[in-house]
Coordinates of C-alpha atoms and ligand atoms in Angstrom, one line a residue:
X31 CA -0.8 -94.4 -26.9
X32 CA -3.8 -92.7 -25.5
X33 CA -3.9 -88.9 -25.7
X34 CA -5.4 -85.6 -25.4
X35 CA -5.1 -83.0 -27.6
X36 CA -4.3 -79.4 -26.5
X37 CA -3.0 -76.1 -27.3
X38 CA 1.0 -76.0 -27.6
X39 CA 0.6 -73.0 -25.0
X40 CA -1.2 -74.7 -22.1
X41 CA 1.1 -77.6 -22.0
X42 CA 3.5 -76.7 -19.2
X43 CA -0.1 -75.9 -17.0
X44 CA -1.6 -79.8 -18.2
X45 CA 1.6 -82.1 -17.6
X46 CA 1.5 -81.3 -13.8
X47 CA -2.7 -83.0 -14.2
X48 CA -3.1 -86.0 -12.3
X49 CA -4.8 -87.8 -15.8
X50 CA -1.2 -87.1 -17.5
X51 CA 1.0 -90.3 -18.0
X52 CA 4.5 -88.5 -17.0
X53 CA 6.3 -91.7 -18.7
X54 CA 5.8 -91.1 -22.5
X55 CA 6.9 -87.4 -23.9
X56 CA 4.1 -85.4 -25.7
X57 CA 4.1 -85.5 -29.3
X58 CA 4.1 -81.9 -30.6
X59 CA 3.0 -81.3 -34.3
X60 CA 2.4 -77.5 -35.2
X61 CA 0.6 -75.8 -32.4
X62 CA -0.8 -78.9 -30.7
X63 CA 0.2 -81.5 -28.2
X64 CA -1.1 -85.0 -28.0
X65 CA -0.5 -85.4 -24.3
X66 CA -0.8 -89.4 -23.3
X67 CA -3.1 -90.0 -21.0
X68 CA -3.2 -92.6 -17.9
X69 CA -4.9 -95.6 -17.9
X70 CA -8.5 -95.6 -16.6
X71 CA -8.9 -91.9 -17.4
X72 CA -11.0 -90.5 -20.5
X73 CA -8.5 -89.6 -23.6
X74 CA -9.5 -88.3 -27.1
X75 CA -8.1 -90.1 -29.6
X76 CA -5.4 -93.3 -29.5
X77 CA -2.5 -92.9 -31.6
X78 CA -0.9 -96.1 -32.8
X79 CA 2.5 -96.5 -31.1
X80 CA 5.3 -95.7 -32.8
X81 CA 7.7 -98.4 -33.9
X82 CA 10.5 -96.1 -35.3
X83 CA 13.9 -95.3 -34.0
X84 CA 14.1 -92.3 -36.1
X85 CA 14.4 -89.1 -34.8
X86 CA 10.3 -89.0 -35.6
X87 CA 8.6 -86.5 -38.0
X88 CA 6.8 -83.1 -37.8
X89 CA 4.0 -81.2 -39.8
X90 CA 5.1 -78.2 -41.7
X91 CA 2.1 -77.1 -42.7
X92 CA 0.4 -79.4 -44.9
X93 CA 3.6 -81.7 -45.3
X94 CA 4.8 -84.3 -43.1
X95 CA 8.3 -84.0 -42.5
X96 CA 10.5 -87.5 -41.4
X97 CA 13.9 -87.1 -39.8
X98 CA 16.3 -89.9 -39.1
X99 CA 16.1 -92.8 -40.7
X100 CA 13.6 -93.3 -43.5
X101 CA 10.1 -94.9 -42.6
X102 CA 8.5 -97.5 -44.1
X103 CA 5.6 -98.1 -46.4
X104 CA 3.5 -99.5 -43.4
X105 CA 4.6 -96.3 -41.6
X106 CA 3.9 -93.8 -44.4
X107 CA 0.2 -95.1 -45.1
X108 CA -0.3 -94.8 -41.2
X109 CA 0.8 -91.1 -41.1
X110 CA -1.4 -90.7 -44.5
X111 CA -4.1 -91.9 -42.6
X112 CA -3.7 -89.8 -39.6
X113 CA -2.9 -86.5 -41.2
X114 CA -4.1 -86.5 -45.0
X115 CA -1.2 -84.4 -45.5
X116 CA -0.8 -83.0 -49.2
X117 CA 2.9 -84.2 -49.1
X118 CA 5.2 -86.5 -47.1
X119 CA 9.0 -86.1 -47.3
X120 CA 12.5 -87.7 -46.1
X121 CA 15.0 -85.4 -44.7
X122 CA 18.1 -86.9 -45.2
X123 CA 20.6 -83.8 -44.0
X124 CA 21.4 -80.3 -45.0
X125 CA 23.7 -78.9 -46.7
X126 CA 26.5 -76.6 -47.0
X127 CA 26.5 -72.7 -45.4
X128 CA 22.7 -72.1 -46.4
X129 CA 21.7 -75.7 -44.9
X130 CA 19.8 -76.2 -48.2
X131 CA 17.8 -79.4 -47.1
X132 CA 18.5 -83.2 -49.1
X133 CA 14.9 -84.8 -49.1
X134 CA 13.0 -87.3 -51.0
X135 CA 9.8 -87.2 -51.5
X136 CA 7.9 -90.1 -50.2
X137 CA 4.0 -89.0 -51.7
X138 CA 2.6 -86.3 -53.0
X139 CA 4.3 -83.4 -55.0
X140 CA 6.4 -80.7 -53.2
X141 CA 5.5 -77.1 -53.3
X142 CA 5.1 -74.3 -50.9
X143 CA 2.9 -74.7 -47.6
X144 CA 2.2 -72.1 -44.7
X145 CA 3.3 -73.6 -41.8
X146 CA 1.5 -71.2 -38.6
X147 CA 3.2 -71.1 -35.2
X148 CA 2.7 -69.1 -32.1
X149 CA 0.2 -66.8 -34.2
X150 CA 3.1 -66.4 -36.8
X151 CA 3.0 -66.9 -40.6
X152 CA 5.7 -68.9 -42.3
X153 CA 5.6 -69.2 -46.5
X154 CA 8.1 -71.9 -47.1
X155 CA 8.9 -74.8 -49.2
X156 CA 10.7 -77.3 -47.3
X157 CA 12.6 -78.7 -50.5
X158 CA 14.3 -75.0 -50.6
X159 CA 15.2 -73.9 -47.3
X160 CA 15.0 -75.6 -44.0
X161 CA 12.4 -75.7 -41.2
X162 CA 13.3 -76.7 -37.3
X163 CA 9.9 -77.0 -35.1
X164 CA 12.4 -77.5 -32.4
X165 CA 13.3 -74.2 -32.4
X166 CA 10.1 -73.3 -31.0
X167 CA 10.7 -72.7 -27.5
X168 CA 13.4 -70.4 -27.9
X169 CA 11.9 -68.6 -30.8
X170 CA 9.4 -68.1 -27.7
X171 CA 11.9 -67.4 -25.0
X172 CA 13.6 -64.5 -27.1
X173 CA 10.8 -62.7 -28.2
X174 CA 9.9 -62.7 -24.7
X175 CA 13.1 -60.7 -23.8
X176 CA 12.7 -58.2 -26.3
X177 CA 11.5 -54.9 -25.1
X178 CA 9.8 -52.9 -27.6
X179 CA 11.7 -50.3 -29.5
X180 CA 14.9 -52.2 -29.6
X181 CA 17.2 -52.3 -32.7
X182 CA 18.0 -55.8 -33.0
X183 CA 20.3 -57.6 -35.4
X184 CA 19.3 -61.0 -37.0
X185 CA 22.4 -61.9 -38.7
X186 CA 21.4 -65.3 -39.9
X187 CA 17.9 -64.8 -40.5
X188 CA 16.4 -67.5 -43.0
X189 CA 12.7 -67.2 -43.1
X190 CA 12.6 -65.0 -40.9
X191 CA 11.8 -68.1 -38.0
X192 CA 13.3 -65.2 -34.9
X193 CA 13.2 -62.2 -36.7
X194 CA 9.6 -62.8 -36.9
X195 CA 8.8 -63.5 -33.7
X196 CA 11.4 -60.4 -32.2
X197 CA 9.2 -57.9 -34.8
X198 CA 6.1 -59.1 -33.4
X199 CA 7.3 -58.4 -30.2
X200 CA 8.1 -54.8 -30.8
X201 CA 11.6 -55.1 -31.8
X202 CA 13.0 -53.2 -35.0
X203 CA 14.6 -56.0 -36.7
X204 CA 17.8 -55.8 -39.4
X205 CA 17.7 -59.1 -40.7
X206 CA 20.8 -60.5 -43.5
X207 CA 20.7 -63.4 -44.9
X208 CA 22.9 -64.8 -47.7
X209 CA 20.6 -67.6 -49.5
X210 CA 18.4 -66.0 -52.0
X211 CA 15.2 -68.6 -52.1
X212 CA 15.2 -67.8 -48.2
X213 CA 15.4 -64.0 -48.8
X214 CA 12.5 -64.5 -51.1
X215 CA 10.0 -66.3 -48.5
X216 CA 11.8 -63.6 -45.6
X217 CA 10.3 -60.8 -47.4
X218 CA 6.9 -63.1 -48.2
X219 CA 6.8 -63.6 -44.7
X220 CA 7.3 -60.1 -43.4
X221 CA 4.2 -59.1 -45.8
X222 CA 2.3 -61.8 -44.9
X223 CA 2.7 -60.8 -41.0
X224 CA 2.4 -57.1 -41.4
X225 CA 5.8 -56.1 -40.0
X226 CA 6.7 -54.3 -43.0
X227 CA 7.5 -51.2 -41.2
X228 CA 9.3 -52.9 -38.5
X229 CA 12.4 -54.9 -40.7
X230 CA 14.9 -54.3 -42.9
X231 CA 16.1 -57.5 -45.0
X232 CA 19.6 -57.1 -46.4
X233 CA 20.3 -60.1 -48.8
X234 CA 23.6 -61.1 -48.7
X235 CA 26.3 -62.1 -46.4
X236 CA 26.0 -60.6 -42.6
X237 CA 29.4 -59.0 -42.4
X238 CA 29.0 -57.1 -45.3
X239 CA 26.1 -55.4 -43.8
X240 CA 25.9 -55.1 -39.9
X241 CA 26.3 -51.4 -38.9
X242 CA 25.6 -49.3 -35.8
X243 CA 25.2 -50.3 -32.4
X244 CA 22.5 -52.4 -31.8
X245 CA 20.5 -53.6 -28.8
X246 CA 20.6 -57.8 -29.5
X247 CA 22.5 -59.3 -32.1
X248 CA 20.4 -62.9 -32.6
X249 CA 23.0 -65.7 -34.2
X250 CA 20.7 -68.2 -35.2
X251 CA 24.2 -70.2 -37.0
X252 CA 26.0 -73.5 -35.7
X253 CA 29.0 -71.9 -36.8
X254 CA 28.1 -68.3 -35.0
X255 CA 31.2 -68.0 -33.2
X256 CA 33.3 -67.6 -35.9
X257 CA 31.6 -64.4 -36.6
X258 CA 31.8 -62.9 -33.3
X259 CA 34.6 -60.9 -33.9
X260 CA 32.2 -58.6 -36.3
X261 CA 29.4 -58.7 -34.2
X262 CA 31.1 -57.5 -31.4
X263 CA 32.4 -54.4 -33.3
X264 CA 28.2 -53.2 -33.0
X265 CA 27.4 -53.4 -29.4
X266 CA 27.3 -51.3 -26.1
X267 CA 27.4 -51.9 -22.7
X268 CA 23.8 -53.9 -22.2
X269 CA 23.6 -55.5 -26.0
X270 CA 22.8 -58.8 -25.8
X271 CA 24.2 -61.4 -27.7
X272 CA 22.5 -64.7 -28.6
X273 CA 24.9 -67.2 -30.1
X274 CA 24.1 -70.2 -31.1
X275 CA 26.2 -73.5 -31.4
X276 CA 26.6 -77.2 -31.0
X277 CA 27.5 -78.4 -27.7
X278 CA 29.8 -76.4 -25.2
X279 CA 31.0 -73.4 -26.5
X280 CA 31.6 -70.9 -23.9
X281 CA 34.9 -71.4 -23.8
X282 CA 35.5 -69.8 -27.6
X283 CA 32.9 -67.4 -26.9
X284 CA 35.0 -66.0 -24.2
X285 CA 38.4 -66.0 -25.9
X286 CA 37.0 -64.0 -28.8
X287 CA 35.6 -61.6 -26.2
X288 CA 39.2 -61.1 -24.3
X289 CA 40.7 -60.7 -28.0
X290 CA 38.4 -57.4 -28.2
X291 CA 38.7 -56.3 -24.5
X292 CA 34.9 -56.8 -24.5
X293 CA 33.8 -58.2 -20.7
X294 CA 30.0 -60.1 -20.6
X295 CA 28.3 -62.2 -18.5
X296 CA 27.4 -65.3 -19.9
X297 CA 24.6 -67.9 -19.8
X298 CA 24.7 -71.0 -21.4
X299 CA 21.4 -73.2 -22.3
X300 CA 20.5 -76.1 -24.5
X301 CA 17.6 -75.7 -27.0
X302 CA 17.2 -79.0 -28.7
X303 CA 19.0 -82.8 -28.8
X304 CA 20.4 -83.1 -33.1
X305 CA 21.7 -86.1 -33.0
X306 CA 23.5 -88.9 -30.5
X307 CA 25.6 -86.7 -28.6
X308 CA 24.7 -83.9 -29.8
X309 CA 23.2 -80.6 -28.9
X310 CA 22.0 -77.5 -30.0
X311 CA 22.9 -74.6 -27.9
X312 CA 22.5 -71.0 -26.9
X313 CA 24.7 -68.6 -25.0
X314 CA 23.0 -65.2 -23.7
X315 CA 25.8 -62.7 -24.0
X316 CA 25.2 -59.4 -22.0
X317 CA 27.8 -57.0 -22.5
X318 CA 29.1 -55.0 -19.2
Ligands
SAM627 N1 18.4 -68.2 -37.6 C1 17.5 -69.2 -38.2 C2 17.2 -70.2 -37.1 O1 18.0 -70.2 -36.1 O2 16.3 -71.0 -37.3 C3 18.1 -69.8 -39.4 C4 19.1 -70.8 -39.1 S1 19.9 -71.5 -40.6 C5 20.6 -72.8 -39.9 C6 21.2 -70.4 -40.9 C7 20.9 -69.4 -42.0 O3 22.0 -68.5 -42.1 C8 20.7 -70.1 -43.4 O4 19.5 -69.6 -43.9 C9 21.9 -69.6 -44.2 O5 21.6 -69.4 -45.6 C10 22.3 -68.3 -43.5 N2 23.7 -67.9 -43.6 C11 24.8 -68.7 -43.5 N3 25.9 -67.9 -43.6 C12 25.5 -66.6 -43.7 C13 26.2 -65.4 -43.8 N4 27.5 -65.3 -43.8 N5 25.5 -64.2 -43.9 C14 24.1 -64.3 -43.9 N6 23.4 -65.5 -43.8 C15 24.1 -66.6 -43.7

């Protein structure tokens, strides 16, 4: 396929280019898109087409990541040869409440990287806590909502992939998280970004330490309706809730808001396909 390469930010301007060939999807790895190109107009570079099924692979920092099902020899020396990563691993799932990740290491040794998006720092080593690049969007979309000065809850916070980006955007962020190796990088993170003054990690498990009334409550947690009942015991009339799910879950998320008298409005998005089927979702809950 041949493509162009361009910043992740000026993709939405490029794709409506006559040169763009609308019928393949841009491949996205860190802050760059490879954008195919048309035949008969000039491209950069021509990447060799991809014969997997998998759900493909992405670059966390200097390690190449596979998803789906695990690639071959032939397509491991290709990606070697394309991206000298350091490392190049197999997700096979993740596991349990704190998604730990289940990889195999296909080359290389695994250690921490620093994987940079949207001008954001992240320590991380992908064999100890996970890493979704196709969050990246809404990581984008909520810091863009948040006005400065708010007090904002991140009660599943990992890394710190949206409390990150909702400090940097003038938020004051509360951030909980129950995985200690993720608390560890969290706090790495926060330094690393200079938003020391702007969050507050509390290790350990969310319900034990939301308090006050806060402007956004960010549930970054397939499971994040089951904790709604806490969360809403923390907002006010214009708190916004972001709860995240798989597939359609209004329907719960409204029954848990009748069961504490709470009225919202409600909007309903998806962020990313995770498997046949299935999606990953977000509801927008403003509280009336
Ligand atoms: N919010 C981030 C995002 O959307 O990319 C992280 C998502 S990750 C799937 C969910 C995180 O929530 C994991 O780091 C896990 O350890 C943490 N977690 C799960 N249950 C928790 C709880 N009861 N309290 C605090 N953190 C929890």
């Amino acid at each position: 396929m041949n493509v162009r390469e361009i910043p992740c930010r000026d993709l939405k301007k490029v794709l409506q280019k006559p040169w763009v060939d609308i019928s393949r999807r841009p491949w996205i790895s860190g802050d760059t898109a490879y954008v195919p190109v048309r035949e008969g107009y000039p491209y950069t570079q021509a990447l060799p087409e991809r014969r997997r099924k998998g759900r493909g692979y992405q670059k966390i920092g200097s390690i190449i990541a596979f998803h789906g099902e695990k690639p071959d020899e032939e397509v491991i020396s290709e990606i070697i040869n394309r991206h000298n990563p350091e490392t190049v691993i197999w997700y096979r799932g993740h596991r349990g409440v704190m998604r730990i990740p289940d990889i195999n290491v296909l080359y290389g040794e695994i250690s921490d990287t620093i994987h940079k998006e949207s001008g954001i720092l992240y320590h991380l080593n992908p064999a100890a806590v996970m890493f979704s690049q196709g969050n990246m969007e809404e990581k984008r979309r909520v810091a863009g909502l948040v006005k400065p000065g708010e007090r904002i809850c991140d009660m599943f916070a990992g890394i710190g992939y949206f409390t990150l980006p909702m400090a940097k955007a003038g938020g004051f962020v509360h951030a909980m998280e129950i995985n200690p190796d993720a608390v560890y990088y969290l706090q790495k993170n926060i330094r690393a970004n200079n938003l020391t003054s702007q969050i507050i990690v509390s290790p350990g498990d969310c319900r034990d330490h939301i308090t006050g009334i806060y402007d956004r409550i960010h549930m970054g947690y397939y499971d994040a309706k089951q904790f709604l009942p806490v969360a809403l015991q923390h907002v006010r009339s214009g708190t916004i809730i972001h709860v995240h799910g798989i597939g359609y879950n209004t329907r719960e998320i409204r029954e848990h808001l009748m069961t504490k008298g709470v009225t919202a409005a409600l909007t309903h998005r998806v962020i990313k396909k995770i498997g046949p089927g299935k999606v990953h979702t977000v509801t927008d809950v403003v509280i009336t």
